[in-house]
PDB file of C-alpha atoms and ligand atoms in Angstrom:
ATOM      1  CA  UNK A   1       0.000   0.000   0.000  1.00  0.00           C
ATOM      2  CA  UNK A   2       1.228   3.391  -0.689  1.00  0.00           C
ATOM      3  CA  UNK A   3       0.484   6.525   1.358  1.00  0.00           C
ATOM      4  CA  UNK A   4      -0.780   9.377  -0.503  1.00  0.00           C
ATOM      5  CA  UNK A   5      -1.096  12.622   1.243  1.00  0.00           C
ATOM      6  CA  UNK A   6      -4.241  15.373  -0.280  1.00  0.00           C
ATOM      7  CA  UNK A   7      -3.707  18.660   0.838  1.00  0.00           C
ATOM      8  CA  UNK A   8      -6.702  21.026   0.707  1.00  0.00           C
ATOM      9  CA  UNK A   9      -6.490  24.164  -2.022  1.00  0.00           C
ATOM     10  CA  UNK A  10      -5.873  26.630   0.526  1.00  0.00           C
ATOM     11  CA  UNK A  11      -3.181  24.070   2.763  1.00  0.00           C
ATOM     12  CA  UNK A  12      -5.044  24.100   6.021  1.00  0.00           C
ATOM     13  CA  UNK A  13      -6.729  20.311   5.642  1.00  0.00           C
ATOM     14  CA  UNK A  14      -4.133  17.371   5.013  1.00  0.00           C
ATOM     15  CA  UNK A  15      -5.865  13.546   4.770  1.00  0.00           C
ATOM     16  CA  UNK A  16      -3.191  11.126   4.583  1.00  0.00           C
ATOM     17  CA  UNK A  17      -4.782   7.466   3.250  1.00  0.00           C
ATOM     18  CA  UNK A  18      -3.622   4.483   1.501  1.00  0.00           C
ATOM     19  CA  UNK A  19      -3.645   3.514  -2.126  1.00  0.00           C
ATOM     20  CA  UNK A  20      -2.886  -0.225  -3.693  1.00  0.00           C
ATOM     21  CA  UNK A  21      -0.510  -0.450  -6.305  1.00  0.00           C
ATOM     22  CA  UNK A  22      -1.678   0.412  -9.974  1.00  0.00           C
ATOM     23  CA  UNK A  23      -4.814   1.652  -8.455  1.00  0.00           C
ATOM     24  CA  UNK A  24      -5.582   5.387  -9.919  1.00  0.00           C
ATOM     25  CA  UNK A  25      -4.584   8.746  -8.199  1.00  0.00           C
ATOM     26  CA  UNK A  26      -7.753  10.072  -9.237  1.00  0.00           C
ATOM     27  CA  UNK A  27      -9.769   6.833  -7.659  1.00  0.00           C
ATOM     28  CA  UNK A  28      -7.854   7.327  -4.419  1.00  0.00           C
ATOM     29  CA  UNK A  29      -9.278  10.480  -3.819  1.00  0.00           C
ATOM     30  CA  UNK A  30     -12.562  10.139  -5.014  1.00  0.00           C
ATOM     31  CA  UNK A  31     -13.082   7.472  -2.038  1.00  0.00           C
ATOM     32  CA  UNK A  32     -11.522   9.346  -0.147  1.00  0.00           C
ATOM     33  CA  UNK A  33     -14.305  12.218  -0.749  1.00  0.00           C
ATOM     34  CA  UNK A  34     -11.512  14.986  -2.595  1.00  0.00           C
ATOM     35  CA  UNK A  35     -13.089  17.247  -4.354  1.00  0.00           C
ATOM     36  CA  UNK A  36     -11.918  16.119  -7.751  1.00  0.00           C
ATOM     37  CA  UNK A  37     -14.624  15.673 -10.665  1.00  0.00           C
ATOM     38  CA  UNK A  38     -12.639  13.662 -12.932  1.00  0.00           C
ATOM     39  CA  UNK A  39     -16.012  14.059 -15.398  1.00  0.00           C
ATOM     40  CA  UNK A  40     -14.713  12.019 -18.127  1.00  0.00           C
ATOM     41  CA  UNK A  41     -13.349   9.205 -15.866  1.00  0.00           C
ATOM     42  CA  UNK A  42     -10.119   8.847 -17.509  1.00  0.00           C
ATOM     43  CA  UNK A  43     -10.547   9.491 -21.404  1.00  0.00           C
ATOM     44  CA  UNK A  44      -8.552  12.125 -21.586  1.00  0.00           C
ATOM     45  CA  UNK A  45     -11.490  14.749 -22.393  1.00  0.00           C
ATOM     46  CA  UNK A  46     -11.626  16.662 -19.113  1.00  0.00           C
ATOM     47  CA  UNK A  47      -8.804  18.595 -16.803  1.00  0.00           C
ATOM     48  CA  UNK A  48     -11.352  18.166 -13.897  1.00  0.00           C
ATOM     49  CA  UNK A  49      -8.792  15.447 -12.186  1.00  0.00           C
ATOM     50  CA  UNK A  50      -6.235  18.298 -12.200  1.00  0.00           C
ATOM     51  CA  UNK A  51      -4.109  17.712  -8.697  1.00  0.00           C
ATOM     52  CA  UNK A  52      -0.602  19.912  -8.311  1.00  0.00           C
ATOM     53  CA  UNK A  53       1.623  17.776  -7.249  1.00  0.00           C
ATOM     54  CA  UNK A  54       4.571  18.657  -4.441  1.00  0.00           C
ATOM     55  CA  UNK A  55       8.056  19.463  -6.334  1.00  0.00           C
ATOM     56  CA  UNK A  56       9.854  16.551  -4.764  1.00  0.00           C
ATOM     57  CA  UNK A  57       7.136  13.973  -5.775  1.00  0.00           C
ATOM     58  CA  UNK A  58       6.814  15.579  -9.299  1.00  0.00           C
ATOM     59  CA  UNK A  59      10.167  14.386 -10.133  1.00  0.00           C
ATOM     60  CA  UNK A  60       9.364  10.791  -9.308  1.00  0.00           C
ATOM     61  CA  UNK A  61       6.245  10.412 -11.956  1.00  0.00           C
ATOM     62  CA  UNK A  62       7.167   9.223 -15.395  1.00  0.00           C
ATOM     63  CA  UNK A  63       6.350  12.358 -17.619  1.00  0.00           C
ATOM     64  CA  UNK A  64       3.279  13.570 -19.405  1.00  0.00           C
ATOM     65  CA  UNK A  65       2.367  12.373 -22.670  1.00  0.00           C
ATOM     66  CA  UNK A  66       1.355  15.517 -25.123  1.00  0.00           C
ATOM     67  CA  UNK A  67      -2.530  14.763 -24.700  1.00  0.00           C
ATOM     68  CA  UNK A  68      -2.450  15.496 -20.689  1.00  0.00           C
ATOM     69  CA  UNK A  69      -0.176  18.211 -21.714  1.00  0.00           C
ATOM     70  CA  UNK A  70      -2.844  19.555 -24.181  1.00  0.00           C
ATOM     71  CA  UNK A  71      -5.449  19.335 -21.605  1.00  0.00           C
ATOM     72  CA  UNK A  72      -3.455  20.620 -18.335  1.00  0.00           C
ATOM     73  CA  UNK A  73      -3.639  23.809 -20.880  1.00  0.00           C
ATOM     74  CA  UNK A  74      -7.269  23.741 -20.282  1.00  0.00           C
ATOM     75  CA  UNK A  75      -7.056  23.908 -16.450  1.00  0.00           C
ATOM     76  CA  UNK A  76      -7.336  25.975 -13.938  1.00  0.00           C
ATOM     77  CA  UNK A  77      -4.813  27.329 -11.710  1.00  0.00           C
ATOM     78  CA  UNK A  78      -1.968  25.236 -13.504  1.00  0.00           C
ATOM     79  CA  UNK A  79       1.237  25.459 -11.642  1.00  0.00           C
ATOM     80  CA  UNK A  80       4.989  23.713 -13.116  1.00  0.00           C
ATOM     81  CA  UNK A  81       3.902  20.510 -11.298  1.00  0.00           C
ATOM     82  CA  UNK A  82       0.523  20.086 -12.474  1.00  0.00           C
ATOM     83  CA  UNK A  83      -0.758  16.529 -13.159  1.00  0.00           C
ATOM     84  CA  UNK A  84      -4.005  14.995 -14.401  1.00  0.00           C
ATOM     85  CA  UNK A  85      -4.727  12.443 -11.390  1.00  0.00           C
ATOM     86  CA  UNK A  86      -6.146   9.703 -13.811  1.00  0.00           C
ATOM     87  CA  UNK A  87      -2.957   9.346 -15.027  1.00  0.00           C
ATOM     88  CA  UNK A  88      -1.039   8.677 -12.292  1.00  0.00           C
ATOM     89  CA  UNK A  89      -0.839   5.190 -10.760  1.00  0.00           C
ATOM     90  CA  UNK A  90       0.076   4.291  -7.077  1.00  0.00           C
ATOM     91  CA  UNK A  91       3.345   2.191  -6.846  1.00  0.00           C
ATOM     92  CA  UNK A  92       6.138   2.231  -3.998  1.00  0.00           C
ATOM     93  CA  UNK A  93       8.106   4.204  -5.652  1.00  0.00           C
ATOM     94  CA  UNK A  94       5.330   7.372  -4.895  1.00  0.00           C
ATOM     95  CA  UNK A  95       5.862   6.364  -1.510  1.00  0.00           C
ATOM     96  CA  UNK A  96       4.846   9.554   0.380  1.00  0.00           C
ATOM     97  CA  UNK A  97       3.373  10.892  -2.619  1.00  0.00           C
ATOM     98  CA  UNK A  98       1.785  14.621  -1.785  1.00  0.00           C
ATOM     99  CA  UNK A  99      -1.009  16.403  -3.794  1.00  0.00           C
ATOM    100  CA  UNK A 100      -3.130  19.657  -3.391  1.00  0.00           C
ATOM    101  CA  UNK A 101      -6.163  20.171  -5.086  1.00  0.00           C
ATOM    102  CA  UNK A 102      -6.182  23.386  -7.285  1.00  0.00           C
ATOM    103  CA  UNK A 103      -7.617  26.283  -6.486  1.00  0.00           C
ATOM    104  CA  UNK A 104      -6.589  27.826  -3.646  1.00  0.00           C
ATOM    105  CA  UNK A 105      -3.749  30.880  -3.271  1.00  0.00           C
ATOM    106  CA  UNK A 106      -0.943  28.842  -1.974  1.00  0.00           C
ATOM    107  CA  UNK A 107       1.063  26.096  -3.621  1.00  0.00           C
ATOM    108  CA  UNK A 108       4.035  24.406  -2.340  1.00  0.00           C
ATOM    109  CA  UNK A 109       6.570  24.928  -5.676  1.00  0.00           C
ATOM    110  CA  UNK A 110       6.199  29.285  -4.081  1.00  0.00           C
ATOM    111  CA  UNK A 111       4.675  29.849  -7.082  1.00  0.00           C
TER     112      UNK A 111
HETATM  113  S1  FES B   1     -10.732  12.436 -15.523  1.00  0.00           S
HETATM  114 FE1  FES B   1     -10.874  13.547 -17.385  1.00  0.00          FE
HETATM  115  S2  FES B   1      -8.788  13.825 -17.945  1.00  0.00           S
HETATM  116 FE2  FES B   1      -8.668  12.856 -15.995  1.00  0.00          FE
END
């Protein structure tokens, strides 16, 4: 099991919870009661999954392809370490993994 830490858009709620291996970021938190639509469950035609993920972690995710690209174009509040959270799959190595949900003023890359 991993542990995946959601931090609230604004930083002042943290849930820390456990994820299985290959199971889906955006799953994880929809459990979990995030506020993350994720309307087109996965297909690639939304940016509603759109989690910013902490610097350190960022580095540990194999990169984007050019559609999430395209569509992290389409989100909102898009920082350098933005991520589309049906892309990313649980594994050991995202040990610790941390994400905030968009939205909110602060960010943790002091952007
Ligand atoms: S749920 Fe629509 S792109 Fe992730």
């Amino acid at each position: 099991m991993t542990l995946v830490r959601f931090v609230s858009a604004d930083g002042s709620h943290i849930q820390e919870v456990r994820g299985s291996p290959g199971e889906r970021l955006l799953d994880l938190a929809q459990a979990h009661g995030q506020p993350l639509e994720g309307t087109c469950e996965g297909q690639m035609a939304c940016s509603t999954c759109h989690v910013i993920v902490a610097a350190a972690d960022f580095e540990k995710l194999p990169g984007a392809g050019e559609e999430e690209e395209d569509l992290l174009d389409l989100a909102r509040h898009v920082t350098r370490t933005s991520r589309l959270a049906c892309q990313i799959h649980l594994s050991e190595a995202l040990e610790n993994l941390t994400v905030r949900m968009p939205g909110g003023s602060h960010n943790m890359q002091g952007r």
